[in-house]
mmCIF file of C-alpha atoms in Angstrom:
data_model
loop_
_atom_site.group_PDB
_atom_site.id
_atom_site.type_symbol
_atom_site.label_atom_id
_atom_site.label_comp_id
_atom_site.label_asym_id
_atom_site.label_seq_id
_atom_site.Cartn_x
_atom_site.Cartn_y
_atom_site.Cartn_z
ATOM 1 C CA MET A 16 -36.610 -30.575 42.367
ATOM 2 C CA CYS A 17 -36.425 -30.942 46.133
ATOM 3 C CA CYS A 18 -40.053 -32.033 46.252
ATOM 4 C CA LEU A 19 -39.403 -34.667 43.608
ATOM 5 C CA TRP A 20 -36.389 -35.929 45.550
ATOM 6 C CA LYS A 21 -38.418 -36.215 48.745
ATOM 7 C CA GLN A 22 -41.173 -38.132 46.979
ATOM 8 C CA CYS A 23 -38.763 -40.761 45.634
ATOM 9 C CA SER A 24 -38.422 -44.019 47.446
ATOM 10 C CA PRO A 25 -35.338 -44.756 49.553
ATOM 11 C CA ARG A 26 -34.146 -47.320 47.021
ATOM 12 C CA LEU A 27 -34.234 -44.792 44.193
ATOM 13 C CA ARG A 28 -32.383 -42.279 46.321
ATOM 14 C CA ILE A 29 -29.624 -44.730 47.202
ATOM 15 C CA GLY A 30 -29.317 -45.874 43.579
ATOM 16 C CA GLY A 31 -29.062 -42.290 42.333
ATOM 17 C CA VAL A 32 -26.372 -41.427 44.867
ATOM 18 C CA ILE A 33 -24.363 -44.548 43.947
ATOM 19 C CA SER A 34 -24.644 -43.817 40.215
ATOM 20 C CA PHE A 35 -23.482 -40.229 40.745
ATOM 21 C CA LEU A 36 -20.488 -41.351 42.804
ATOM 22 C CA ILE A 37 -19.521 -43.949 40.197
ATOM 23 C CA LEU A 38 -19.619 -41.389 37.387
ATOM 24 C CA LEU A 39 -17.663 -38.875 39.436
ATOM 25 C CA PHE A 40 -15.031 -41.440 40.402
ATOM 26 C CA ALA A 41 -14.686 -42.599 36.790
ATOM 27 C CA ARG A 42 -14.258 -38.986 35.669
ATOM 28 C CA ILE A 43 -11.531 -38.348 38.214
ATOM 29 C CA THR A 44 -9.636 -41.559 37.562
ATOM 30 C CA SER A 45 -9.762 -41.112 33.774
ATOM 31 C CA SER A 46 -8.107 -37.688 34.023
ATOM 32 C CA GLN A 47 -5.319 -38.945 36.276
ATOM 33 C CA THR A 48 -3.856 -41.640 34.072
ATOM 34 C CA ALA A 49 -0.078 -42.100 33.932
ATOM 35 C CA PRO A 50 1.966 -41.148 30.848
ATOM 36 C CA VAL A 51 2.024 -43.757 28.095
ATOM 37 C CA SER A 52 5.817 -43.848 27.630
ATOM 38 C CA PRO A 53 8.861 -42.234 29.246
ATOM 39 C CA ASN A 54 9.988 -40.467 26.055
ATOM 40 C CA HIS A 55 6.773 -38.523 25.419
ATOM 41 C CA SER A 56 5.077 -35.824 27.452
ATOM 42 C CA TRP A 57 1.691 -36.466 29.043
ATOM 43 C CA HIS A 58 -1.426 -35.044 27.398
ATOM 44 C CA GLY A 59 -4.803 -35.086 29.088
ATOM 45 C CA PRO A 60 -8.123 -35.913 27.423
ATOM 46 C CA GLU A 61 -9.182 -32.261 27.399
ATOM 47 C CA GLU A 62 -6.108 -31.293 25.420
ATOM 48 C CA ARG A 63 -6.758 -34.034 22.886
ATOM 49 C CA ARG A 64 -10.352 -32.914 22.563
ATOM 50 C CA ILE A 65 -9.248 -29.328 21.879
ATOM 51 C CA GLN A 66 -6.776 -30.550 19.267
ATOM 52 C CA ALA A 67 -9.500 -32.588 17.566
ATOM 53 C CA GLU A 68 -11.788 -29.569 17.474
ATOM 54 C CA ALA A 69 -8.994 -27.368 16.121
ATOM 55 C CA LYS A 70 -8.533 -29.711 13.136
ATOM 56 C CA THR A 71 -12.061 -28.944 11.993
ATOM 57 C CA PHE A 72 -11.253 -25.226 11.786
ATOM 58 C CA TYR A 73 -10.271 -24.298 8.236
ATOM 59 C CA GLU A 74 -8.398 -21.125 7.444
ATOM 60 C CA ALA A 75 -7.911 -19.994 3.851
ATOM 61 C CA GLU A 76 -4.203 -20.121 3.016
ATOM 62 C CA LEU A 77 -2.456 -17.516 0.945
ATOM 63 C CA GLU A 78 -1.731 -18.865 -2.523
ATOM 64 C CA LEU A 79 0.302 -16.693 -4.875
ATOM 65 C CA ASP A 80 1.069 -17.361 -8.502
ATOM 66 C CA PRO A 81 4.888 -17.572 -8.785
ATOM 67 C CA GLY A 82 4.794 -15.890 -12.181
ATOM 68 C CA LYS A 83 2.543 -12.982 -11.175
ATOM 69 C CA THR A 84 3.871 -9.518 -10.411
ATOM 70 C CA CYS A 85 1.947 -8.013 -7.498
ATOM 71 C CA THR A 86 1.299 -4.319 -7.140
ATOM 72 C CA LEU A 87 1.212 -2.496 -3.827
ATOM 73 C CA PRO A 88 -2.637 -2.334 -3.635
ATOM 74 C CA GLU A 89 -2.819 -6.079 -4.306
ATOM 75 C CA LEU A 90 -0.301 -6.804 -1.555
ATOM 76 C CA ILE A 91 -2.245 -4.633 0.905
ATOM 77 C CA ASP A 92 -5.480 -6.455 0.051
ATOM 78 C CA LEU A 93 -3.815 -9.845 0.550
ATOM 79 C CA ALA A 94 -2.367 -8.754 3.894
ATOM 80 C CA GLU A 95 -5.702 -7.497 5.186
ATOM 81 C CA SER A 96 -7.352 -10.780 4.162
ATOM 82 C CA HIS A 97 -4.747 -13.277 5.419
ATOM 83 C CA ASN A 98 -2.809 -11.618 8.214
ATOM 84 C CA PRO A 99 -3.745 -13.330 11.511
ATOM 85 C CA GLU A 100 -3.582 -10.052 13.419
ATOM 86 C CA THR A 101 -6.608 -8.702 11.544
ATOM 87 C CA ARG A 102 -8.603 -11.853 12.347
ATOM 88 C CA VAL A 103 -7.675 -11.648 16.032
ATOM 89 C CA ALA A 104 -8.737 -8.003 16.176
ATOM 90 C CA TRP A 105 -11.953 -8.850 14.330
ATOM 91 C CA GLU A 106 -12.832 -11.665 16.742
ATOM 92 C CA ARG A 107 -12.107 -9.379 19.685
ATOM 93 C CA ALA A 108 -14.378 -6.693 18.243
ATOM 94 C CA ARG A 109 -17.135 -9.264 17.717
ATOM 95 C CA ALA A 110 -16.769 -10.490 21.300
ATOM 96 C CA GLN A 111 -17.037 -6.941 22.640
ATOM 97 C CA ALA A 112 -20.109 -6.320 20.488
ATOM 98 C CA ALA A 113 -21.696 -9.486 21.887
ATOM 99 C CA ALA A 114 -20.856 -8.354 25.430
ATOM 100 C CA TRP A 115 -22.547 -5.040 24.691
ATOM 101 C CA GLY A 116 -25.644 -6.930 23.567
ATOM 102 C CA VAL A 117 -25.625 -9.014 26.744
ATOM 103 C CA ALA A 118 -25.362 -5.893 28.880
ATOM 104 C CA HIS A 119 -28.193 -4.252 26.938
ATOM 105 C CA SER A 120 -30.389 -7.320 27.444
ATOM 106 C CA GLU A 121 -30.723 -6.442 31.128
ATOM 107 C CA LEU A 122 -33.310 -3.850 30.157
ATOM 108 C CA TYR A 123 -35.737 -6.605 29.162
ATOM 109 C CA PRO A 124 -37.602 -9.007 31.462
ATOM 110 C CA THR A 125 -36.450 -12.589 31.902
ATOM 111 C CA VAL A 126 -38.764 -15.578 31.795
ATOM 112 C CA ALA A 127 -37.780 -18.989 33.132
ATOM 113 C CA ALA A 128 -39.951 -22.073 32.743
ATOM 114 C CA ALA A 129 -39.328 -25.464 34.309
ATOM 115 C CA ALA A 130 -41.308 -28.708 34.136
ATOM 116 C CA LEU A 131 -40.789 -31.411 36.741
ATOM 117 C CA ALA A 132 -42.261 -34.915 36.571
ATOM 118 C CA GLY A 133 -41.777 -37.952 38.735
ATOM 119 C CA VAL A 134 -43.235 -41.326 39.574
ATOM 120 C CA ASP A 135 -43.171 -42.942 43.008
ATOM 121 C CA ARG A 136 -43.970 -46.624 43.463
ATOM 122 C CA ASP A 137 -44.472 -48.089 46.902
ATOM 123 C CA GLN A 138 -45.974 -51.250 48.422
ATOM 124 C CA ALA A 139 -48.351 -50.993 51.342
ATOM 125 C CA TYR A 140 -49.434 -53.943 53.551
ATOM 126 C CA LEU A 141 -53.180 -54.282 53.541
ATOM 127 C CA VAL A 142 -54.822 -57.054 55.696
ATOM 128 C CA ASP A 143 -52.987 -60.123 54.458
ATOM 129 C CA ARG A 144 -50.952 -59.020 51.479
ATOM 130 C CA PHE A 145 -48.896 -56.163 50.008
ATOM 131 C CA SER A 146 -50.468 -53.776 47.544
ATOM 132 C CA ARG A 147 -48.410 -51.652 45.107
ATOM 133 C CA HIS A 148 -49.215 -47.966 44.878
ATOM 134 C CA THR A 149 -48.033 -45.810 41.927
ATOM 135 C CA ILE A 150 -48.168 -42.093 42.459
ATOM 136 C CA GLY A 151 -47.327 -39.679 39.614
ATOM 137 C CA ASP A 152 -46.347 -36.081 40.115
ATOM 138 C CA PHE A 153 -46.075 -33.313 37.482
ATOM 139 C CA GLU A 154 -45.224 -29.705 38.225
ATOM 140 C CA VAL A 155 -44.729 -26.649 35.997
ATOM 141 C CA VAL A 156 -42.923 -23.550 37.271
ATOM 142 C CA LEU A 157 -42.941 -20.198 35.464
ATOM 143 C CA ASN A 158 -40.726 -17.424 36.783
ATOM 144 C CA LEU A 159 -40.921 -13.824 35.480
ATOM 145 C CA ASN A 160 -38.280 -11.343 36.602
ATOM 146 C CA TYR A 161 -38.121 -7.668 35.629
ATOM 147 C CA THR A 162 -36.125 -4.949 37.308
ATOM 148 C CA ILE A 163 -37.820 -1.562 37.349
ATOM 149 C CA PHE A 164 -35.475 0.572 39.452
ATOM 150 C CA ASP A 165 -31.762 -0.118 39.850
ATOM 151 C CA PHE A 166 -30.519 3.481 40.390
ATOM 152 C CA GLY A 167 -28.374 3.548 37.213
ATOM 153 C CA ALA A 168 -26.597 0.209 37.638
ATOM 154 C CA ARG A 169 -27.754 -1.219 34.308
ATOM 155 C CA ALA A 170 -27.075 2.052 32.486
ATOM 156 C CA GLY A 171 -23.536 2.083 33.838
ATOM 157 C CA ARG A 172 -22.868 -1.475 32.696
ATOM 158 C CA ILE A 173 -24.351 -0.748 29.273
ATOM 159 C CA ASN A 174 -22.231 2.379 28.831
ATOM 160 C CA THR A 175 -19.124 0.491 29.876
ATOM 161 C CA ALA A 176 -19.811 -2.310 27.409
ATOM 162 C CA LYS A 177 -20.540 0.233 24.676
ATOM 163 C CA ALA A 178 -17.244 2.040 25.307
ATOM 164 C CA GLU A 179 -15.341 -1.258 25.264
ATOM 165 C CA ALA A 180 -17.001 -2.223 21.970
ATOM 166 C CA LEU A 181 -16.089 1.158 20.491
ATOM 167 C CA ALA A 182 -12.503 0.767 21.701
ATOM 168 C CA ALA A 183 -12.357 -2.700 20.128
ATOM 169 C CA ASN A 184 -13.574 -1.262 16.808
ATOM 170 C CA PHE A 185 -10.918 1.448 16.892
ATOM 171 C CA ALA A 186 -8.312 -1.191 17.762
ATOM 172 C CA PHE A 187 -9.491 -3.197 14.762
ATOM 173 C CA ASN A 188 -9.004 -0.180 12.482
ATOM 174 C CA ASP A 189 -5.625 0.504 14.039
ATOM 175 C CA THR A 190 -4.600 -3.095 13.365
ATOM 176 C CA HIS A 191 -5.445 -2.625 9.698
ATOM 177 C CA ARG A 192 -3.427 0.587 9.583
ATOM 178 C CA ASN A 193 -0.442 -1.150 11.150
ATOM 179 C CA VAL A 194 -0.668 -4.000 8.660
ATOM 180 C CA ILE A 195 -0.884 -1.548 5.749
ATOM 181 C CA TYR A 196 2.125 0.376 7.081
ATOM 182 C CA ARG A 197 4.163 -2.815 7.453
ATOM 183 C CA VAL A 198 3.307 -3.922 3.922
ATOM 184 C CA GLU A 199 4.260 -0.539 2.480
ATOM 185 C CA GLN A 200 7.476 -0.432 4.495
ATOM 186 C CA ALA A 201 8.484 -3.946 3.422
ATOM 187 C CA TYR A 202 7.484 -3.207 -0.185
ATOM 188 C CA TYR A 203 9.644 -0.098 -0.513
ATOM 189 C CA GLN A 204 12.437 -1.756 1.439
ATOM 190 C CA LEU A 205 12.372 -4.603 -1.067
ATOM 191 C CA LEU A 206 12.437 -2.162 -3.982
ATOM 192 C CA ASN A 207 15.339 -0.320 -2.354
ATOM 193 C CA THR A 208 17.357 -3.498 -1.924
ATOM 194 C CA ALA A 209 16.547 -4.549 -5.500
ATOM 195 C CA GLY A 210 17.949 -1.252 -6.764
ATOM 196 C CA GLN A 211 21.001 -1.641 -4.549
ATOM 197 C CA GLU A 212 21.498 -5.130 -5.963
ATOM 198 C CA GLU A 213 21.557 -3.790 -9.518
ATOM 199 C CA ALA A 214 24.037 -1.106 -8.488
ATOM 200 C CA ALA A 215 26.200 -3.646 -6.640
ATOM 201 C CA ARG A 216 26.260 -5.976 -9.661
ATOM 202 C CA ALA A 217 27.237 -3.087 -11.923
ATOM 203 C CA ASN A 218 29.944 -2.093 -9.440
ATOM 204 C CA LEU A 219 31.227 -5.666 -9.360
ATOM 205 C CA SER A 220 31.305 -5.822 -13.150
ATOM 206 C CA ASN A 221 33.278 -2.590 -13.310
ATOM 207 C CA ALA A 222 35.687 -3.802 -10.616
ATOM 208 C CA GLN A 223 36.270 -7.057 -12.471
ATOM 209 C CA ALA A 224 36.887 -5.157 -15.717
ATOM 210 C CA VAL A 225 39.376 -2.887 -13.973
ATOM 211 C CA GLN A 226 41.112 -5.907 -12.416
ATOM 212 C CA GLN A 227 41.360 -7.668 -15.778
ATOM 213 C CA ALA A 228 42.791 -4.542 -17.396
ATOM 214 C CA ALA A 229 45.322 -4.124 -14.576
ATOM 215 C CA GLU A 230 46.454 -7.748 -14.890
ATOM 216 C CA GLU A 231 46.854 -7.401 -18.662
ATOM 217 C CA ARG A 232 48.862 -4.222 -18.184
ATOM 218 C CA LEU A 233 51.002 -6.042 -15.641
ATOM 219 C CA ASN A 234 51.645 -8.854 -18.108
ATOM 220 C CA ASN A 235 52.677 -6.297 -20.719
ATOM 221 C CA GLY A 236 54.917 -4.443 -18.288
ATOM 222 C CA LEU A 237 52.754 -1.313 -18.150
ATOM 223 C CA ALA A 238 51.629 -1.622 -14.511
ATOM 224 C CA THR A 239 53.051 -2.642 -11.177
ATOM 225 C CA LEU A 240 51.984 -5.354 -8.776
ATOM 226 C CA PRO A 241 50.473 -2.894 -6.239
ATOM 227 C CA ASP A 242 48.122 -1.671 -8.968
ATOM 228 C CA VAL A 243 46.895 -5.226 -9.543
ATOM 229 C CA LEU A 244 46.518 -5.877 -5.820
ATOM 230 C CA GLU A 245 44.513 -2.683 -5.439
ATOM 231 C CA ALA A 246 42.214 -3.788 -8.279
ATOM 232 C CA ARG A 247 41.784 -7.215 -6.677
ATOM 233 C CA SER A 248 40.945 -5.561 -3.367
ATOM 234 C CA ALA A 249 38.282 -3.441 -5.080
ATOM 235 C CA THR A 250 36.803 -6.581 -6.670
ATOM 236 C CA ALA A 251 36.674 -8.373 -3.312
ATOM 237 C CA GLN A 252 35.035 -5.326 -1.732
ATOM 238 C CA ALA A 253 32.442 -5.254 -4.524
ATOM 239 C CA LYS A 254 31.677 -8.959 -3.993
ATOM 240 C CA TYR A 255 31.234 -8.384 -0.264
ATOM 241 C CA GLU A 256 28.894 -5.438 -0.874
ATOM 242 C CA LEU A 257 26.862 -7.549 -3.299
ATOM 243 C CA GLN A 258 26.440 -10.338 -0.753
ATOM 244 C CA ALA A 259 25.451 -7.815 1.923
ATOM 245 C CA VAL A 260 22.804 -6.366 -0.386
ATOM 246 C CA LEU A 261 21.519 -9.857 -1.209
ATOM 247 C CA GLY A 262 21.168 -10.558 2.512
ATOM 248 C CA ALA A 263 19.261 -7.305 3.023
ATOM 249 C CA GLU A 264 17.005 -8.238 0.114
ATOM 250 C CA GLU A 265 16.217 -11.602 1.712
ATOM 251 C CA ILE A 266 15.384 -9.831 4.978
ATOM 252 C CA ALA A 267 13.048 -7.437 3.153
ATOM 253 C CA HIS A 268 11.402 -10.372 1.384
ATOM 254 C CA GLY A 269 10.868 -12.107 4.730
ATOM 255 C CA ASN A 270 9.373 -8.962 6.251
ATOM 256 C CA LEU A 271 6.940 -8.679 3.345
ATOM 257 C CA ALA A 272 5.939 -12.339 3.671
ATOM 258 C CA ASN A 273 5.449 -11.868 7.413
ATOM 259 C CA ALA A 274 3.225 -8.856 6.811
ATOM 260 C CA LEU A 275 1.173 -10.875 4.317
ATOM 261 C CA GLY A 276 0.719 -13.677 6.847
ATOM 262 C CA THR A 277 2.574 -16.380 4.921
ATOM 263 C CA ILE A 278 5.852 -18.268 5.218
ATOM 264 C CA PRO A 279 9.108 -16.562 4.172
ATOM 265 C CA GLN A 280 9.727 -19.191 1.476
ATOM 266 C CA THR A 281 6.776 -17.912 -0.559
ATOM 267 C CA ALA A 282 7.849 -16.469 -3.917
ATOM 268 C CA ILE A 283 6.632 -12.864 -4.113
ATOM 269 C CA HIS A 284 7.369 -10.709 -7.161
ATOM 270 C CA VAL A 285 6.640 -7.025 -6.681
ATOM 271 C CA GLN A 286 6.149 -4.354 -9.299
ATOM 272 C CA PRO A 287 9.297 -2.210 -9.673
ATOM 273 C CA LEU A 288 9.161 1.559 -9.515
ATOM 274 C CA ARG A 289 10.119 2.047 -13.161
ATOM 275 C CA GLU A 290 6.869 0.334 -14.214
ATOM 276 C CA LEU A 291 4.670 2.674 -12.180
ATOM 277 C CA THR A 292 2.846 5.449 -14.018
ATOM 278 C CA ILE A 293 2.069 8.862 -12.572
ATOM 279 C CA PRO A 294 -1.630 9.804 -12.876
ATOM 280 C CA SER A 295 -2.440 12.711 -15.160
ATOM 281 C CA HIS A 296 -3.869 14.923 -12.401
ATOM 282 C CA HIS A 297 -0.707 14.440 -10.327
ATOM 283 C CA ARG A 298 1.420 15.389 -13.339
ATOM 284 C CA ARG A 299 -0.639 18.570 -13.823
ATOM 285 C CA HIS A 300 -0.283 19.413 -10.134
ATOM 286 C CA ARG A 301 3.472 18.947 -10.390
ATOM 287 C CA GLN A 302 3.645 21.308 -13.347
ATOM 288 C CA LEU A 303 1.708 23.919 -11.408
ATOM 289 C CA CYS A 304 4.044 23.531 -8.428
ATOM 290 C CA ASP A 305 7.098 23.916 -10.670
ATOM 291 C CA GLY A 306 5.592 27.050 -12.176
ATOM 292 C CA SER A 307 4.936 28.538 -8.747
ATOM 293 C CA ARG A 308 8.566 27.939 -7.737
ATOM 294 C CA THR A 309 9.896 29.763 -10.799
ATOM 295 C CA GLY A 310 7.452 32.638 -10.403
ATOM 296 C CA ALA A 311 5.537 32.002 -13.650
ATOM 297 C CA THR A 312 2.081 30.622 -14.250
ATOM 298 C CA PRO A 313 1.079 28.866 -17.465
ATOM 299 C CA GLY A 314 -1.401 30.926 -19.438
ATOM 300 C CA PRO A 315 -4.498 29.555 -21.109
ATOM 301 C CA PRO A 316 -4.213 28.158 -24.648
ATOM 302 C CA SER A 317 -6.179 31.109 -26.054
ATOM 303 C CA ALA A 318 -4.026 33.785 -24.384
ATOM 304 C CA GLY A 319 -2.980 36.697 -26.532
ATOM 305 C CA ARG A 320 0.505 36.762 -27.984
ATOM 306 C CA ARG A 321 2.811 39.738 -28.015
ATOM 307 C CA ARG A 322 6.005 40.750 -29.744
ATOM 308 C CA PRO A 323 9.197 41.843 -27.957
ATOM 309 C CA HIS A 324 9.101 45.463 -26.795
ATOM 310 C CA SER A 325 12.365 46.182 -28.526
ATOM 311 C CA GLU A 326 14.917 44.578 -30.774
ATOM 312 C CA SER A 327 17.422 44.361 -27.950
ATOM 313 C CA GLU A 328 14.938 42.355 -25.880
ATOM 314 C CA GLY A 329 14.489 39.849 -28.700
ATOM 315 C CA GLN A 330 18.240 39.588 -29.294
ATOM 316 C CA GLY A 331 18.869 39.102 -25.586
ATOM 317 C CA SER A 332 16.334 36.315 -25.438
ATOM 318 C CA ALA A 333 17.863 34.675 -28.505
ATOM 319 C CA ARG A 334 21.377 34.829 -27.039
ATOM 320 C CA GLY A 335 20.105 33.354 -23.766
ATOM 321 C CA LEU A 336 18.350 30.501 -25.514
ATOM 322 C CA LEU A 337 21.323 29.746 -27.756
ATOM 323 C CA SER A 338 23.788 29.687 -24.876
ATOM 324 C CA LEU A 339 21.546 27.413 -22.833
ATOM 325 C CA ALA A 340 21.040 25.111 -25.821
ATOM 326 C CA GLU A 341 24.808 24.894 -26.299
ATOM 327 C CA PHE A 342 25.254 24.074 -22.607
ATOM 328 C CA HIS A 343 22.546 21.415 -22.875
ATOM 329 C CA ARG A 344 24.345 19.811 -25.848
ATOM 330 C CA GLN A 345 27.621 19.803 -23.950
ATOM 331 C CA SER A 346 26.030 18.073 -20.985
ATOM 332 C CA SER A 347 25.112 15.104 -23.281
ATOM 333 C CA GLY A 348 21.656 14.763 -21.837
ATOM 334 C CA ALA A 349 22.854 14.371 -18.271
ATOM 335 C CA VAL A 350 21.148 17.551 -17.047
ATOM 336 C CA ALA A 351 17.620 18.709 -17.902
ATOM 337 C CA ILE A 352 17.136 22.500 -17.835
ATOM 338 C CA ARG A 353 13.868 24.418 -17.697
ATOM 339 C CA VAL A 354 14.115 28.143 -18.540
ATOM 340 C CA THR A 355 11.477 30.737 -17.709
ATOM 341 C CA THR A 356 11.570 33.905 -19.824
ATOM 342 C CA ALA A 357 9.334 36.890 -20.193
ATOM 343 C CA ALA A 358 9.572 36.820 -24.000
ATOM 344 C CA SER A 359 11.039 34.591 -26.694
ATOM 345 C CA LEU A 360 11.818 34.877 -30.381
ATOM 346 C CA GLY A 361 9.223 35.958 -32.882
ATOM 347 C CA THR A 362 5.538 35.723 -32.136
ATOM 348 C CA ASN A 363 5.703 32.355 -30.347
ATOM 349 C CA SER A 364 5.970 33.928 -26.893
ATOM 350 C CA ARG A 365 3.189 34.297 -24.353
ATOM 351 C CA PRO A 366 3.073 36.305 -21.115
ATOM 352 C CA GLY A 367 4.681 34.339 -18.308
ATOM 353 C CA GLY A 368 5.267 31.311 -20.525
ATOM 354 C CA ARG A 369 7.808 28.559 -19.844
ATOM 355 C CA HIS A 370 10.303 27.151 -22.319
ATOM 356 C CA GLY A 371 11.914 23.802 -21.692
ATOM 357 C CA LEU A 372 15.057 22.764 -23.421
#
């Protein structure tokens, strides 16, 4: 490039310098313009260019059907797909992987090729007139660079970039775990507040019924004014508790929307706990755990059956079962009792069997 510059004529050199200064001056003056109006902040051309480029970036928005009930796995999948934290962690992991590739590229040779061309026109005075001379110049430069020994410098940079890429991948996984934890926490918090809302509404209904009964008794002369005031106070307390629960429910809904990466105004309907079903293998495991607590293990279906060793043993088992059945009837279904006996009536007993009433 220096050779080409030296071969140029003085006029071309002066013109190139003037053109460069004009472009540089125009660049500086265009970036130092005054604000357009006194009531708006000043924005440079670079900021407007970045804003224009940002408009071309399209991000898929979270769209939920208002009438759909979402389960916990569906909410976790939506959060992992639309939460901006996962995208930021993913872009950071990709950048670290690219940096690792750049560091690893130092093991390979580098080749640089450059082609330079120029034309120089000049007029020379010969005898009685000027003669124009046109001289063309073309040059090709090829540069090959390869480092053979660097005493471990490249290996150190490669190992550092590899460790940073691995750390970025672990940070990406940790971001997903945090998002999943936040979704689960917000989900169960929302279910908790929904259950508290049902309880608060039932409490308010009971308080209003008690207040109405107290007022009717007061009108009939069967109650005093303090009784009515106490009932009204209980109703007001129930209304306050209901509003507090509704506020907590809105907070839980906002936390869930934040974990999903959407606005808090998004309608999200979650699946309540009463609609969840326990898998069969979990139910079997629970039965085994209950049997281990009571000291009995369920026998196989083909296990041999035995009779009571004595009549007193059979009578004792019958009395125990009858008394427990009577207690179960008196409890009106409020308490469920599981009894473990060594033997029951007749031939329907098995060793270590369980009997549920």
